[in-house]
Every structure is written in C-alpha cells, then in structure tokens.
Coordinates of N, CA and C in Angstrom, one line a residue:
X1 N 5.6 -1.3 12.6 CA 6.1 0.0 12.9 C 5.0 1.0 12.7
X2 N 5.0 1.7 13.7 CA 3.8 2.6 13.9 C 4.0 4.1 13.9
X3 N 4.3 4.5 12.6 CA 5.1 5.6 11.9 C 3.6 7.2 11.9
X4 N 2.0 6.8 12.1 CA 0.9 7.4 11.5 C 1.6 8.8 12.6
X5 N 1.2 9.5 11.6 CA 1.4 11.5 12.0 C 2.4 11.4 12.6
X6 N 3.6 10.9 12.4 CA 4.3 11.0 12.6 C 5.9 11.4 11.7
X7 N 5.6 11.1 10.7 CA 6.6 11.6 9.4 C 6.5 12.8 8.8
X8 N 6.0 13.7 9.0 CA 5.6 14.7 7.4 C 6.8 15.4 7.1
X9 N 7.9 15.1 7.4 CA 9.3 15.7 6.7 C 9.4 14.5 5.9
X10 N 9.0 12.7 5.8 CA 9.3 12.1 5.0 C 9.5 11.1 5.7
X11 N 9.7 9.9 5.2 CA 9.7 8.5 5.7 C 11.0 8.4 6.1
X12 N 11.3 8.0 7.6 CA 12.9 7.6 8.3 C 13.5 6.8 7.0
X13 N 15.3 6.7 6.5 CA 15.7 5.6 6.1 C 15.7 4.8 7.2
X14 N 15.6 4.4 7.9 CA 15.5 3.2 8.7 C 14.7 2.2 8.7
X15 N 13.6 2.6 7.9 CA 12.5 2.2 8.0 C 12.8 1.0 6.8
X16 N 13.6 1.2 5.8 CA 13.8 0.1 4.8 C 14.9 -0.5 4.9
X17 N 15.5 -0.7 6.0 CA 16.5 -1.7 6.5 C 15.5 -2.8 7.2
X18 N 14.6 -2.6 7.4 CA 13.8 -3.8 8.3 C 13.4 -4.8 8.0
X19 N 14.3 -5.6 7.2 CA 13.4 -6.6 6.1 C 12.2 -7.6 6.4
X20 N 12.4 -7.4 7.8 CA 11.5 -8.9 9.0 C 10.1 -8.0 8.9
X21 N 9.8 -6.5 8.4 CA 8.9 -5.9 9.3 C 7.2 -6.9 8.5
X22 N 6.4 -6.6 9.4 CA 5.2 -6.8 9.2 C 4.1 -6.2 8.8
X23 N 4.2 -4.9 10.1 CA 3.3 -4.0 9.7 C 3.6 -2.5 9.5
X24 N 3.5 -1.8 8.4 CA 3.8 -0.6 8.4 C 2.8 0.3 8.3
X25 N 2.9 1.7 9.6 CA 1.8 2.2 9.3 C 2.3 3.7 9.0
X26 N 1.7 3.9 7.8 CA 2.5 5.4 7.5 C 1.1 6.7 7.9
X27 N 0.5 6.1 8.0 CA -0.8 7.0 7.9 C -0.9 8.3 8.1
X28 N -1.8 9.4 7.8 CA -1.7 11.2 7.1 C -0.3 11.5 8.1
X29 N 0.4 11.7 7.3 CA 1.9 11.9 7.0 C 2.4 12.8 6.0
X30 N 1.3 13.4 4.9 CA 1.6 14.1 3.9 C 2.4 13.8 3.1
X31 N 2.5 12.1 2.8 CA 3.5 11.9 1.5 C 3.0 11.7 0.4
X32 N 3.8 12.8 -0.4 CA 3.3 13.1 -1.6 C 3.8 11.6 -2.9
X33 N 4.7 10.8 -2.4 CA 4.7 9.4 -2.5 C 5.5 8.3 -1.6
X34 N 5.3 6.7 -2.4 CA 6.0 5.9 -1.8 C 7.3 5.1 -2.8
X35 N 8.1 5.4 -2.1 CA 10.0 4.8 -2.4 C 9.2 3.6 -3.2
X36 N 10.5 3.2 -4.3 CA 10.1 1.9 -4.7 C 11.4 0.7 -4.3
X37 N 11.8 1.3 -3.1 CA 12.4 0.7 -2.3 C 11.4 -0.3 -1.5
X38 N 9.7 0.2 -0.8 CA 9.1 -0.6 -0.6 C 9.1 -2.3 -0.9
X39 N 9.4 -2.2 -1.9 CA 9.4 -3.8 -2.7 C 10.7 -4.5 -2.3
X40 N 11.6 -4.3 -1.1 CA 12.6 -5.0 -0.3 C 11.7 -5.4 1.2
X41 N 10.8 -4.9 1.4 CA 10.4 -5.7 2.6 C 9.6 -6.4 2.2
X42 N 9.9 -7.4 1.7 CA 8.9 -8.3 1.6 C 8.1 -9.2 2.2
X43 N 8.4 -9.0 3.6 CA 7.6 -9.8 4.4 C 6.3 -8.8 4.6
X44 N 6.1 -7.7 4.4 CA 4.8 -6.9 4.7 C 3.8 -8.1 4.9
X45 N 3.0 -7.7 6.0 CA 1.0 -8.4 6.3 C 0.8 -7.2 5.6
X46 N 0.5 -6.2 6.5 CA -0.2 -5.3 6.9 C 0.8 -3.7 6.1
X47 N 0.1 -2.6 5.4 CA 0.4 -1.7 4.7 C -0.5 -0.8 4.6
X48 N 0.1 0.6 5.4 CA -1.4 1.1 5.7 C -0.6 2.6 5.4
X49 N -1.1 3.1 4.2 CA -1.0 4.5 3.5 C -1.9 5.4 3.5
X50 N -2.3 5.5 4.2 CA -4.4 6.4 4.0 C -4.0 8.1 4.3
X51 N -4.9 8.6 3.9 CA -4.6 10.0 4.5 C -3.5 10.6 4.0
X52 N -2.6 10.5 2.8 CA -1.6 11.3 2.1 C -1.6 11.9 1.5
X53 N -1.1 12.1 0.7 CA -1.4 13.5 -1.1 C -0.6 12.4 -2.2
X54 N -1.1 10.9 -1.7 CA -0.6 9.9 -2.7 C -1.1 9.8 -4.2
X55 N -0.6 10.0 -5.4 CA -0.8 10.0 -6.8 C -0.7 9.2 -7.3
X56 N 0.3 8.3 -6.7 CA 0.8 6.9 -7.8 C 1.3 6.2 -7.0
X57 N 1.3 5.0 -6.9 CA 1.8 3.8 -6.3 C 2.8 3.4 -6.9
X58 N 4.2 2.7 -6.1 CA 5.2 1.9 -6.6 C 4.5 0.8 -7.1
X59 N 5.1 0.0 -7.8 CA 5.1 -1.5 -8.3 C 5.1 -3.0 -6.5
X60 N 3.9 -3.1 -6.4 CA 3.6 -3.3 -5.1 C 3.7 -5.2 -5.1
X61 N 4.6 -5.5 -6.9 CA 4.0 -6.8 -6.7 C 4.6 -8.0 -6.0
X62 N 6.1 -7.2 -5.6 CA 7.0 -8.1 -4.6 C 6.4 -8.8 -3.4
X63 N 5.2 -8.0 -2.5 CA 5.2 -8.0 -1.6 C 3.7 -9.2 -1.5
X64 N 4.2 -10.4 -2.0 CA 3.3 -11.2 -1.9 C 2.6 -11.5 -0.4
X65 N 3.5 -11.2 0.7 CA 2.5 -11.8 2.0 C 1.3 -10.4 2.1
X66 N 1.7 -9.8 1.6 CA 0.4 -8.4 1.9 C -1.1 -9.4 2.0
X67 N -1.9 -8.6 3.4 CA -3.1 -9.3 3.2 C -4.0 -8.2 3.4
X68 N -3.4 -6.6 3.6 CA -4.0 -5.8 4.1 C -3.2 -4.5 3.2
X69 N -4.0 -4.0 2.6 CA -3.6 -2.8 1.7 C -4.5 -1.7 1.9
X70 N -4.2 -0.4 2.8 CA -4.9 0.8 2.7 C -4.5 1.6 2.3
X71 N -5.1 2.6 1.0 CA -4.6 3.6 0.5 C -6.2 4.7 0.2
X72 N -6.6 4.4 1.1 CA -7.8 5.2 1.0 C -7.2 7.0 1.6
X73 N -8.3 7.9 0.8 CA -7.8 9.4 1.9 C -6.4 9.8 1.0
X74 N -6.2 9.6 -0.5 CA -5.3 9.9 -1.5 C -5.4 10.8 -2.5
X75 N -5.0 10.8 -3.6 CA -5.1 11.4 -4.4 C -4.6 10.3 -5.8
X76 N -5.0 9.0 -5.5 CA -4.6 8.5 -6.6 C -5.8 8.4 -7.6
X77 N -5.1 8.3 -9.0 CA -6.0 8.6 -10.2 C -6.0 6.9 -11.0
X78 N -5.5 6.1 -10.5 CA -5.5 5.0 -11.0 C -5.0 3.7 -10.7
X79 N -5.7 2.8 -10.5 CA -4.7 1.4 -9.9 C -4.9 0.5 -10.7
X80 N -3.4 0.1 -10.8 CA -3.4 -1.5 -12.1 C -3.8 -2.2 -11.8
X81 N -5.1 -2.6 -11.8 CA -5.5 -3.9 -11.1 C -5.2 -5.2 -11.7
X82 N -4.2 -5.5 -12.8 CA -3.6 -7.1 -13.0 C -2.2 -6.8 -11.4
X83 N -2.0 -5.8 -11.2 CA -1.2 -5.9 -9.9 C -2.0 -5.9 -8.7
X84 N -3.0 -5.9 -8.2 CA -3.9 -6.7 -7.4 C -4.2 -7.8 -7.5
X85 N -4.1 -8.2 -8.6 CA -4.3 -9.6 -8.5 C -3.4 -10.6 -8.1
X86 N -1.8 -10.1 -8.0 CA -0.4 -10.8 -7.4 C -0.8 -11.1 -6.2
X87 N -1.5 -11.0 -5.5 CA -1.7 -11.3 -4.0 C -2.5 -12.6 -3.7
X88 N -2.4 -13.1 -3.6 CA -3.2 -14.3 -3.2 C -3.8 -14.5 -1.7
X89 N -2.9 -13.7 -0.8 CA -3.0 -13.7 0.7 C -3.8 -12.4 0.9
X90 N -4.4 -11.6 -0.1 CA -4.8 -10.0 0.6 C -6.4 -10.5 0.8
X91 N -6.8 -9.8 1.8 CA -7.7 -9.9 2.3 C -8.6 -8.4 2.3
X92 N -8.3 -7.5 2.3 CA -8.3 -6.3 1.7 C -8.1 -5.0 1.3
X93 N -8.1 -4.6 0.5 CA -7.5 -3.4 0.1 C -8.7 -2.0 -0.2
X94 N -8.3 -1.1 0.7 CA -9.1 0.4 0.6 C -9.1 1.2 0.0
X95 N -9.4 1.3 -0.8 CA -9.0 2.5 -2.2 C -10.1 4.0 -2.2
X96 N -11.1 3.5 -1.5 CA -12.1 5.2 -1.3 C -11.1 6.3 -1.2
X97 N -11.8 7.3 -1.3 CA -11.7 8.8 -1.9 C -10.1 9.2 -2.3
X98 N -10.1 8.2 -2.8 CA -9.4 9.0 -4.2 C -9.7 9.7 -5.2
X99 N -9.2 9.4 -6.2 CA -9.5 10.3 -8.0 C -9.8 8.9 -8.5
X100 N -9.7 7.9 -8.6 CA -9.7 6.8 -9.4 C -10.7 6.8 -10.5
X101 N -10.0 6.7 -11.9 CA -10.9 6.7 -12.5 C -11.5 4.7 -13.4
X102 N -10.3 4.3 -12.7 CA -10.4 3.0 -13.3 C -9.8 1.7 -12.4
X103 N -9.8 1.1 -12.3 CA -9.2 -0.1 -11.8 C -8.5 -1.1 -12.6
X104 N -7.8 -0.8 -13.9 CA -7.4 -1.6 -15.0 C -7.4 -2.8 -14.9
X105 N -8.8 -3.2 -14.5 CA -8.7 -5.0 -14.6 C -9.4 -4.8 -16.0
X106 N -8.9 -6.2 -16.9 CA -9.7 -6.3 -17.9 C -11.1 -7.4 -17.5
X107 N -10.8 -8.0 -16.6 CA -11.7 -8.5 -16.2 C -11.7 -8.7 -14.6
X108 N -13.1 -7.9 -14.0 CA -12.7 -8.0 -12.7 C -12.4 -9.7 -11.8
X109 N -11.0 -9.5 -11.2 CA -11.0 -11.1 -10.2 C -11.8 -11.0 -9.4
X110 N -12.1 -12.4 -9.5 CA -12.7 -12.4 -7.8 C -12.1 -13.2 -6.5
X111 N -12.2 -12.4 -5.9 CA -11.6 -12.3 -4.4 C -12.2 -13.1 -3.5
X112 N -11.9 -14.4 -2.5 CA -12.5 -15.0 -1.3 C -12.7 -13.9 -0.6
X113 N -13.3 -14.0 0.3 CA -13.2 -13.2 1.4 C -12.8 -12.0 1.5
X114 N -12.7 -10.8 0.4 CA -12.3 -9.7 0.5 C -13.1 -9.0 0.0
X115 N -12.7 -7.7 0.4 CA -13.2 -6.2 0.4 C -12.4 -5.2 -0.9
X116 N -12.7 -4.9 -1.8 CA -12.3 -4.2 -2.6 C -12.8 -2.6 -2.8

C-alpha cells in the first residue's frame, strides 16, 4: 500500500485491517508517530517511514518477515538495537538523519548482506 504524501491528517484505520499486506509505504506524511497496532500485520517485507517528525518507534519485534526497514528523515533519538536483531530476514534498515545517539547494541550483530 502506497500511502507516501498522502496521509498528513494521519494514517487511514483501514490500513490495520490488512493482515496479508506486504508493503507499507507511509513516507513524509508528518507522523509524529507509529500505532502499536503495527505489530498485527505481520506479514510486512517492506516498511518504509522516512521523512516524518518520528521520535520513537513501536515495539517492531512481531514483524519477523520485515527485510526492509526505512526510518531515515526522523527525529528519532534512539533505537534498541537487541530489537534489530529479531529479524533474521532484514536486509536493511535506514536510520540516517535522525538524532540517534545510540544503537543499544551491547555488542554490535553482524548482518549477511545488510546495510545498517
């Protein structure tokens, strides 16, 4: 679902009835966050948040088929990174120009084939 500049009153509820969906693209939409309703579609690939006034992320660890995580173009100040590591299938995840001051891994994973 190809939601980008298209929301800035806020994310349709319809959009979390779609349990099948694959790819969501919320992109500069001005959400100041994300439902932690997210964690019912759990079939997500593809998750593409970039470009919002994002601060904090839900608890993202449901969504094990995720292979693609963009939250670059935010405002976030920090990402758990033992919850990046739930993914086994991500391939990469965007995190530039935020605030981040940490990635709370205690020890960084390492990733096949990915982009961190």
């Amino acid at each position: 679902v190809d939601l980008a500049d298209k929301a800035p009153g806020g994310i349709p509820a319809w959009v979390w009835t779609r349990r099948n969906l694959k790819v969501l693209n919320l992109r500069n939409n001005l959400l100041k966050s994300v439902p932690s309703i997210i964690q019912d579609l759990a079939n997500i690939t593809e998750l593409y948040l970039s470009h919002n006034d994002i601060a904090k992320l839900p608890v993202l660890s449901r969504l094990r088929a995720l292979t693609h995580l963009d939250v670059g173009h935010n405002k976030l100040h920090d990402v758990i990174g033992w919850e990046l590591t739930h993914f086994s299938h991500m391939r990469s995840a965007v995190l530039c120009r935020n605030e981040i001051k940490s990635l709370g891994f205690g020890e960084t994973p390492s990733y096949t084939n990915s982009t961190v």
